[in-house]
PDB file of C-alpha atoms in Angstrom:
ATOM      1  CA  UNK A  22      -1.814 -15.240 -11.035  1.00 53.00           C
ATOM      2  CA  UNK A  23      -3.347 -15.963  -7.603  1.00 67.00           C
ATOM      3  CA  UNK A  24      -3.694 -12.909  -5.377  1.00 87.00           C
ATOM      4  CA  UNK A  25      -1.029 -12.870  -2.666  1.00 95.00           C
ATOM      5  CA  UNK A  26      -2.400 -10.140  -0.405  1.00 96.00           C
ATOM      6  CA  UNK A  27      -5.664  -9.195   1.261  1.00 95.00           C
ATOM      7  CA  UNK A  28      -6.824  -6.147   3.234  1.00 94.00           C
ATOM      8  CA  UNK A  29      -8.373  -6.675   6.676  1.00 93.00           C
ATOM      9  CA  UNK A  30      -8.379  -5.202  10.173  1.00 93.00           C
ATOM     10  CA  UNK A  31      -4.937  -4.614  11.657  1.00 92.00           C
ATOM     11  CA  UNK A  32      -3.610  -4.531  15.215  1.00 87.00           C
ATOM     12  CA  UNK A  33      -1.330  -1.665  14.165  1.00 88.00           C
ATOM     13  CA  UNK A  34      -3.938   0.786  12.903  1.00 82.00           C
ATOM     14  CA  UNK A  35      -7.347   0.420  11.263  1.00 82.00           C
ATOM     15  CA  UNK A  36      -7.065  -1.718   8.161  1.00 89.00           C
ATOM     16  CA  UNK A  37      -3.874  -3.409   7.061  1.00 93.00           C
ATOM     17  CA  UNK A  38      -2.651  -5.627   4.238  1.00 96.00           C
ATOM     18  CA  UNK A  39      -1.634  -9.236   4.879  1.00 97.00           C
ATOM     19  CA  UNK A  40       0.097 -11.930   2.847  1.00 97.00           C
ATOM     20  CA  UNK A  41      -2.076 -14.937   1.971  1.00 97.00           C
ATOM     21  CA  UNK A  42       0.737 -16.659   0.059  1.00 97.00           C
ATOM     22  CA  UNK A  43       4.551 -16.599   0.342  1.00 97.00           C
ATOM     23  CA  UNK A  44       6.154 -13.427  -1.037  1.00 97.00           C
ATOM     24  CA  UNK A  45       9.802 -13.570  -2.074  1.00 97.00           C
ATOM     25  CA  UNK A  46      12.432 -10.960  -1.258  1.00 97.00           C
ATOM     26  CA  UNK A  47      12.541  -8.406  -4.064  1.00 96.00           C
ATOM     27  CA  UNK A  48       9.096  -9.314  -5.343  1.00 96.00           C
ATOM     28  CA  UNK A  49       6.908  -6.475  -6.605  1.00 96.00           C
ATOM     29  CA  UNK A  50       3.734  -6.898  -4.561  1.00 96.00           C
ATOM     30  CA  UNK A  51       1.297  -4.166  -5.550  1.00 96.00           C
ATOM     31  CA  UNK A  52       1.077  -0.738  -7.171  1.00 96.00           C
ATOM     32  CA  UNK A  53       0.086   2.301  -5.099  1.00 95.00           C
ATOM     33  CA  UNK A  54      -2.838   3.554  -7.185  1.00 95.00           C
ATOM     34  CA  UNK A  55      -4.824   6.758  -7.051  1.00 96.00           C
ATOM     35  CA  UNK A  56      -5.668   9.988  -8.844  1.00 95.00           C
ATOM     36  CA  UNK A  57      -2.789  12.241  -9.903  1.00 96.00           C
ATOM     37  CA  UNK A  58      -3.150  15.700  -8.382  1.00 95.00           C
ATOM     38  CA  UNK A  59      -0.765  18.634  -8.152  1.00 94.00           C
ATOM     39  CA  UNK A  60       0.787  19.559  -4.818  1.00 92.00           C
ATOM     40  CA  UNK A  61      -1.064  22.871  -4.995  1.00 91.00           C
ATOM     41  CA  UNK A  62      -4.417  21.122  -5.419  1.00 91.00           C
ATOM     42  CA  UNK A  63      -3.761  18.792  -2.512  1.00 88.00           C
ATOM     43  CA  UNK A  64      -2.492  21.515  -0.191  1.00 85.00           C
ATOM     44  CA  UNK A  65      -5.584  23.622  -0.919  1.00 85.00           C
ATOM     45  CA  UNK A  66      -7.960  20.733  -0.234  1.00 78.00           C
ATOM     46  CA  UNK A  67      -9.795  21.276   3.059  1.00 64.00           C
ATOM     47  CA  UNK A  68     -11.559  17.913   3.144  1.00 62.00           C
ATOM     48  CA  UNK A  69     -10.566  15.250   5.645  1.00 58.00           C
ATOM     49  CA  UNK A  70      -9.175  15.576   9.145  1.00 53.00           C
ATOM     50  CA  UNK A  71      -5.541  16.764   9.265  1.00 55.00           C
ATOM     51  CA  UNK A  72      -5.350  15.832  12.964  1.00 59.00           C
ATOM     52  CA  UNK A  73      -6.136  12.173  12.318  1.00 59.00           C
ATOM     53  CA  UNK A  74      -2.550  11.056  11.686  1.00 61.00           C
ATOM     54  CA  UNK A  75      -3.753   9.234   8.584  1.00 67.00           C
ATOM     55  CA  UNK A  76      -3.003   9.900   4.934  1.00 80.00           C
ATOM     56  CA  UNK A  77      -3.707   8.339   1.553  1.00 87.00           C
ATOM     57  CA  UNK A  78      -1.483  10.910  -0.177  1.00 89.00           C
ATOM     58  CA  UNK A  79       1.767   9.763  -1.742  1.00 91.00           C
ATOM     59  CA  UNK A  80       4.412  12.093  -3.155  1.00 89.00           C
ATOM     60  CA  UNK A  81       4.994  10.978  -6.745  1.00 91.00           C
ATOM     61  CA  UNK A  82       7.466  13.684  -7.778  1.00 91.00           C
ATOM     62  CA  UNK A  83       7.987  17.442  -7.516  1.00 90.00           C
ATOM     63  CA  UNK A  84       4.843  18.079  -9.566  1.00 93.00           C
ATOM     64  CA  UNK A  85       2.300  15.454  -8.568  1.00 94.00           C
ATOM     65  CA  UNK A  86       0.848  13.499  -5.673  1.00 93.00           C
ATOM     66  CA  UNK A  87      -1.008  10.188  -5.837  1.00 95.00           C
ATOM     67  CA  UNK A  88      -4.295  10.685  -3.979  1.00 93.00           C
ATOM     68  CA  UNK A  89      -5.611   7.226  -3.070  1.00 93.00           C
ATOM     69  CA  UNK A  90      -8.755   8.794  -1.608  1.00 90.00           C
ATOM     70  CA  UNK A  91      -9.812   8.736  -5.276  1.00 92.00           C
ATOM     71  CA  UNK A  92      -9.419   5.572  -7.363  1.00 90.00           C
ATOM     72  CA  UNK A  93      -7.164   4.031  -4.713  1.00 90.00           C
ATOM     73  CA  UNK A  94      -6.355   0.328  -4.446  1.00 92.00           C
ATOM     74  CA  UNK A  95      -5.317  -2.186  -1.802  1.00 94.00           C
ATOM     75  CA  UNK A  96      -1.880  -0.606  -1.280  1.00 95.00           C
ATOM     76  CA  UNK A  97      -3.416   2.418   0.469  1.00 93.00           C
ATOM     77  CA  UNK A  98      -4.147   0.185   3.472  1.00 94.00           C
ATOM     78  CA  UNK A  99      -0.517  -0.866   4.035  1.00 95.00           C
ATOM     79  CA  UNK A 100       0.609   0.427   7.422  1.00 93.00           C
ATOM     80  CA  UNK A 101       3.852   2.087   8.481  1.00 93.00           C
ATOM     81  CA  UNK A 102       6.459   0.208  10.502  1.00 94.00           C
ATOM     82  CA  UNK A 103       9.836   1.101  11.968  1.00 93.00           C
ATOM     83  CA  UNK A 104      10.923  -2.459  11.045  1.00 94.00           C
ATOM     84  CA  UNK A 105       9.265  -2.836   7.638  1.00 96.00           C
ATOM     85  CA  UNK A 106       9.232  -5.864   5.365  1.00 96.00           C
ATOM     86  CA  UNK A 107       8.555  -3.790   2.239  1.00 97.00           C
ATOM     87  CA  UNK A 108       9.617  -0.536   0.621  1.00 95.00           C
ATOM     88  CA  UNK A 109       7.924   1.903  -1.722  1.00 94.00           C
ATOM     89  CA  UNK A 110       9.751   2.276  -5.019  1.00 94.00           C
ATOM     90  CA  UNK A 111       9.251   5.035  -7.558  1.00 94.00           C
ATOM     91  CA  UNK A 112       9.463   4.012 -11.215  1.00 94.00           C
ATOM     92  CA  UNK A 113       9.962   6.983 -13.503  1.00 93.00           C
ATOM     93  CA  UNK A 114       8.404   6.797 -16.962  1.00 92.00           C
ATOM     94  CA  UNK A 115      10.103   7.773 -20.199  1.00 93.00           C
ATOM     95  CA  UNK A 116       9.352  11.253 -21.496  1.00 93.00           C
ATOM     96  CA  UNK A 117       8.306  14.446 -19.753  1.00 92.00           C
ATOM     97  CA  UNK A 118       4.818  13.485 -18.573  1.00 94.00           C
ATOM     98  CA  UNK A 119       5.351  13.054 -14.833  1.00 94.00           C
ATOM     99  CA  UNK A 120       1.774  11.810 -14.292  1.00 94.00           C
ATOM    100  CA  UNK A 121       2.950   8.537 -15.819  1.00 94.00           C
ATOM    101  CA  UNK A 122       5.448   7.895 -12.997  1.00 95.00           C
ATOM    102  CA  UNK A 123       4.316   5.030 -10.767  1.00 95.00           C
ATOM    103  CA  UNK A 124       4.894   3.772  -7.220  1.00 95.00           C
ATOM    104  CA  UNK A 125       5.173   0.101  -6.358  1.00 96.00           C
ATOM    105  CA  UNK A 126       5.455  -1.742  -3.061  1.00 96.00           C
ATOM    106  CA  UNK A 127       8.253  -4.323  -3.092  1.00 97.00           C
ATOM    107  CA  UNK A 128       9.294  -6.885  -0.474  1.00 97.00           C
ATOM    108  CA  UNK A 129      12.701  -6.312   1.138  1.00 97.00           C
ATOM    109  CA  UNK A 130      12.661  -9.760   2.744  1.00 97.00           C
ATOM    110  CA  UNK A 131      10.708 -12.994   2.427  1.00 98.00           C
ATOM    111  CA  UNK A 132       7.177 -12.646   3.822  1.00 98.00           C
ATOM    112  CA  UNK A 133       5.184 -15.605   5.119  1.00 97.00           C
ATOM    113  CA  UNK A 134       1.413 -16.092   4.776  1.00 97.00           C
ATOM    114  CA  UNK A 135      -0.368 -14.307   7.618  1.00 96.00           C
ATOM    115  CA  UNK A 136       2.296 -11.588   8.026  1.00 97.00           C
ATOM    116  CA  UNK A 137       1.206  -7.973   7.745  1.00 96.00           C
ATOM    117  CA  UNK A 138       2.925  -5.934   5.051  1.00 97.00           C
ATOM    118  CA  UNK A 139       4.485  -2.629   6.062  1.00 95.00           C
ATOM    119  CA  UNK A 140       6.928   0.020   4.907  1.00 94.00           C
ATOM    120  CA  UNK A 141       8.463   3.176   6.352  1.00 92.00           C
ATOM    121  CA  UNK A 142       6.246   6.101   5.341  1.00 89.00           C
ATOM    122  CA  UNK A 143       9.212   8.470   5.613  1.00 82.00           C
ATOM    123  CA  UNK A 144       7.095  11.483   6.579  1.00 84.00           C
ATOM    124  CA  UNK A 145       9.086  14.690   6.938  1.00 77.00           C
ATOM    125  CA  UNK A 146       7.690  18.023   8.077  1.00 79.00           C
ATOM    126  CA  UNK A 147       9.261  21.425   7.658  1.00 76.00           C
ATOM    127  CA  UNK A 148       7.664  22.663  10.865  1.00 81.00           C
ATOM    128  CA  UNK A 149       8.949  21.895  14.354  1.00 82.00           C
ATOM    129  CA  UNK A 150       8.195  18.377  15.591  1.00 82.00           C
ATOM    130  CA  UNK A 151       6.178  19.343  18.639  1.00 84.00           C
ATOM    131  CA  UNK A 152       4.780  16.865  21.142  1.00 85.00           C
ATOM    132  CA  UNK A 153       1.359  17.492  19.621  1.00 84.00           C
ATOM    133  CA  UNK A 154       2.525  16.625  16.094  1.00 84.00           C
ATOM    134  CA  UNK A 155       4.337  13.518  17.319  1.00 83.00           C
ATOM    135  CA  UNK A 156       1.140  12.440  19.035  1.00 82.00           C
ATOM    136  CA  UNK A 157      -0.883  13.009  15.854  1.00 85.00           C
ATOM    137  CA  UNK A 158       1.663  10.952  13.899  1.00 87.00           C
ATOM    138  CA  UNK A 159       2.101   8.328  16.619  1.00 86.00           C
ATOM    139  CA  UNK A 160       3.570   4.987  15.523  1.00 90.00           C
ATOM    140  CA  UNK A 161       1.968   1.824  16.863  1.00 88.00           C
ATOM    141  CA  UNK A 162       4.013  -0.742  14.940  1.00 91.00           C
ATOM    142  CA  UNK A 163       5.269  -2.383  18.152  1.00 87.00           C
ATOM    143  CA  UNK A 164       8.714  -3.239  16.775  1.00 90.00           C
ATOM    144  CA  UNK A 165      11.709  -3.318  19.131  1.00 91.00           C
ATOM    145  CA  UNK A 166      13.247  -0.280  17.430  1.00 89.00           C
ATOM    146  CA  UNK A 167      10.001   1.696  17.187  1.00 92.00           C
ATOM    147  CA  UNK A 168      10.651   5.450  17.340  1.00 89.00           C
ATOM    148  CA  UNK A 169       7.137   6.172  18.587  1.00 86.00           C
ATOM    149  CA  UNK A 170       6.343   8.458  15.648  1.00 87.00           C
ATOM    150  CA  UNK A 171       5.936   8.279  11.879  1.00 88.00           C
ATOM    151  CA  UNK A 172       7.847  11.554  11.553  1.00 87.00           C
ATOM    152  CA  UNK A 173      11.417  11.197  10.340  1.00 83.00           C
ATOM    153  CA  UNK A 174      14.334  12.953  12.085  1.00 81.00           C
ATOM    154  CA  UNK A 175      15.263  16.373  10.781  1.00 71.00           C
ATOM    155  CA  UNK A 176      18.671  15.675   9.249  1.00 65.00           C
ATOM    156  CA  UNK A 177      20.673  17.740   6.754  1.00 51.00           C
ATOM    157  CA  UNK A 178      19.841  16.754   3.188  1.00 51.00           C
ATOM    158  CA  UNK A 179      22.602  14.985   1.278  1.00 48.00           C
ATOM    159  CA  UNK A 180      23.154  15.918  -2.363  1.00 41.00           C
ATOM    160  CA  UNK A 181      21.261  13.461  -4.545  1.00 38.00           C
ATOM    161  CA  UNK A 182      22.912  11.951  -7.591  1.00 34.00           C
ATOM    162  CA  UNK A 183      21.011  12.036 -10.852  1.00 34.00           C
ATOM    163  CA  UNK A 184      19.012   8.966 -11.807  1.00 34.00           C
ATOM    164  CA  UNK A 185      18.263   7.761 -15.294  1.00 35.00           C
ATOM    165  CA  UNK A 186      14.656   8.379 -16.287  1.00 36.00           C
ATOM    166  CA  UNK A 187      14.045   5.235 -18.261  1.00 36.00           C
ATOM    167  CA  UNK A 188      13.193   2.419 -15.907  1.00 42.00           C
ATOM    168  CA  UNK A 189      15.010   3.987 -12.974  1.00 44.00           C
ATOM    169  CA  UNK A 190      13.839   3.208  -9.466  1.00 52.00           C
ATOM    170  CA  UNK A 191      13.775   5.317  -6.326  1.00 56.00           C
ATOM    171  CA  UNK A 192      12.452   4.595  -2.885  1.00 56.00           C
ATOM    172  CA  UNK A 193       9.430   6.819  -2.489  1.00 62.00           C
ATOM    173  CA  UNK A 194       7.573   8.409   0.398  1.00 62.00           C
ATOM    174  CA  UNK A 195       4.052   9.382   1.295  1.00 62.00           C
ATOM    175  CA  UNK A 196       2.764  12.921   1.590  1.00 58.00           C
ATOM    176  CA  UNK A 197       1.017  13.897   4.776  1.00 55.00           C
ATOM    177  CA  UNK A 198      -1.782  16.407   4.782  1.00 49.00           C
ATOM    178  CA  UNK A 199      -0.938  17.599   8.238  1.00 37.00           C
ATOM    179  CA  UNK A 200      -1.705  20.333  10.654  1.00 33.00           C
ATOM    180  CA  UNK A 201      -1.277  21.465  14.197  1.00 27.00           C
ATOM    181  CA  UNK A 202      -3.642  24.022  15.725  1.00 23.00           C
ATOM    182  CA  UNK A 203      -1.750  26.719  13.862  1.00 24.00           C
ATOM    183  CA  UNK A 204      -1.756  25.126  10.416  1.00 21.00           C
ATOM    184  CA  UNK A 205      -4.643  22.725  10.256  1.00 19.00           C
ATOM    185  CA  UNK A 206      -8.007  22.435   9.406  1.00 18.00           C
ATOM    186  CA  UNK A 207     -11.276  23.458   7.962  1.00 15.00           C
ATOM    187  CA  UNK A 208     -12.867  23.878  11.382  1.00 17.00           C
ATOM    188  CA  UNK A 209     -10.277  26.381  12.521  1.00 18.00           C
ATOM    189  CA  UNK A 210     -10.742  28.337   9.308  1.00 22.00           C
ATOM    190  CA  UNK A 211      -7.030  28.463   8.559  1.00 22.00           C
ATOM    191  CA  UNK A 212      -4.903  27.261   5.713  1.00 26.00           C
ATOM    192  CA  UNK A 213      -3.860  23.615   5.715  1.00 30.00           C
ATOM    193  CA  UNK A 214      -0.274  22.765   4.797  1.00 31.00           C
ATOM    194  CA  UNK A 215       0.776  19.707   2.855  1.00 36.00           C
ATOM    195  CA  UNK A 216       3.864  18.121   4.335  1.00 35.00           C
ATOM    196  CA  UNK A 217       5.914  15.962   2.041  1.00 35.00           C
ATOM    197  CA  UNK A 218       7.747  12.814   2.889  1.00 37.00           C
ATOM    198  CA  UNK A 219      11.353  12.505   1.849  1.00 33.00           C
ATOM    199  CA  UNK A 220      12.331  10.564  -1.240  1.00 34.00           C
ATOM    200  CA  UNK A 221      15.553   8.588  -1.273  1.00 33.00           C
ATOM    201  CA  UNK A 222      17.045   6.758  -4.195  1.00 36.00           C
ATOM    202  CA  UNK A 223      17.218   2.984  -4.155  1.00 38.00           C
ATOM    203  CA  UNK A 224      20.314   1.176  -5.230  1.00 37.00           C
TER     204      UNK A 224
END
């Protein structure tokens, strides 16, 4: 099958992923690939710059994170948008091995050749959304309804209904290795916290 996407420089941020052929609504475009690591491993990792507002970490489930810094594919370059044309969907595998769960990027509307692919990262932080954190996680998507930040509003969590394991799908979210001056960074010599994005179920 001819490749429908390509990674190249983006006006939104760094690299982006663009359609080179028509993509239909509901089409599964690409898998978010990377090494499976535990949340504990990722949160203890002091490599990278937590103040960059950039992450290749994707929350897979309560046990594991997909780290696209290792063995990552094209999907890691897809940018966030407040008016996305794609969504990240979690596909849970049969059995108890949660490393076999997978994340796919699917189109939520028809996408024309030349359009940049995007989805809502859904980043949520337990800590207070300070002006500094909002600046670190600044959104540059340029859409009319842009919120100005990748951080999602702090809203009360709704009870989640149970999903079937076999072949079930959920909309998934990335995991941000974040930090303010208090929580971040190897240079400051303090512990880095891993902030998880919310996961909502898809219909």
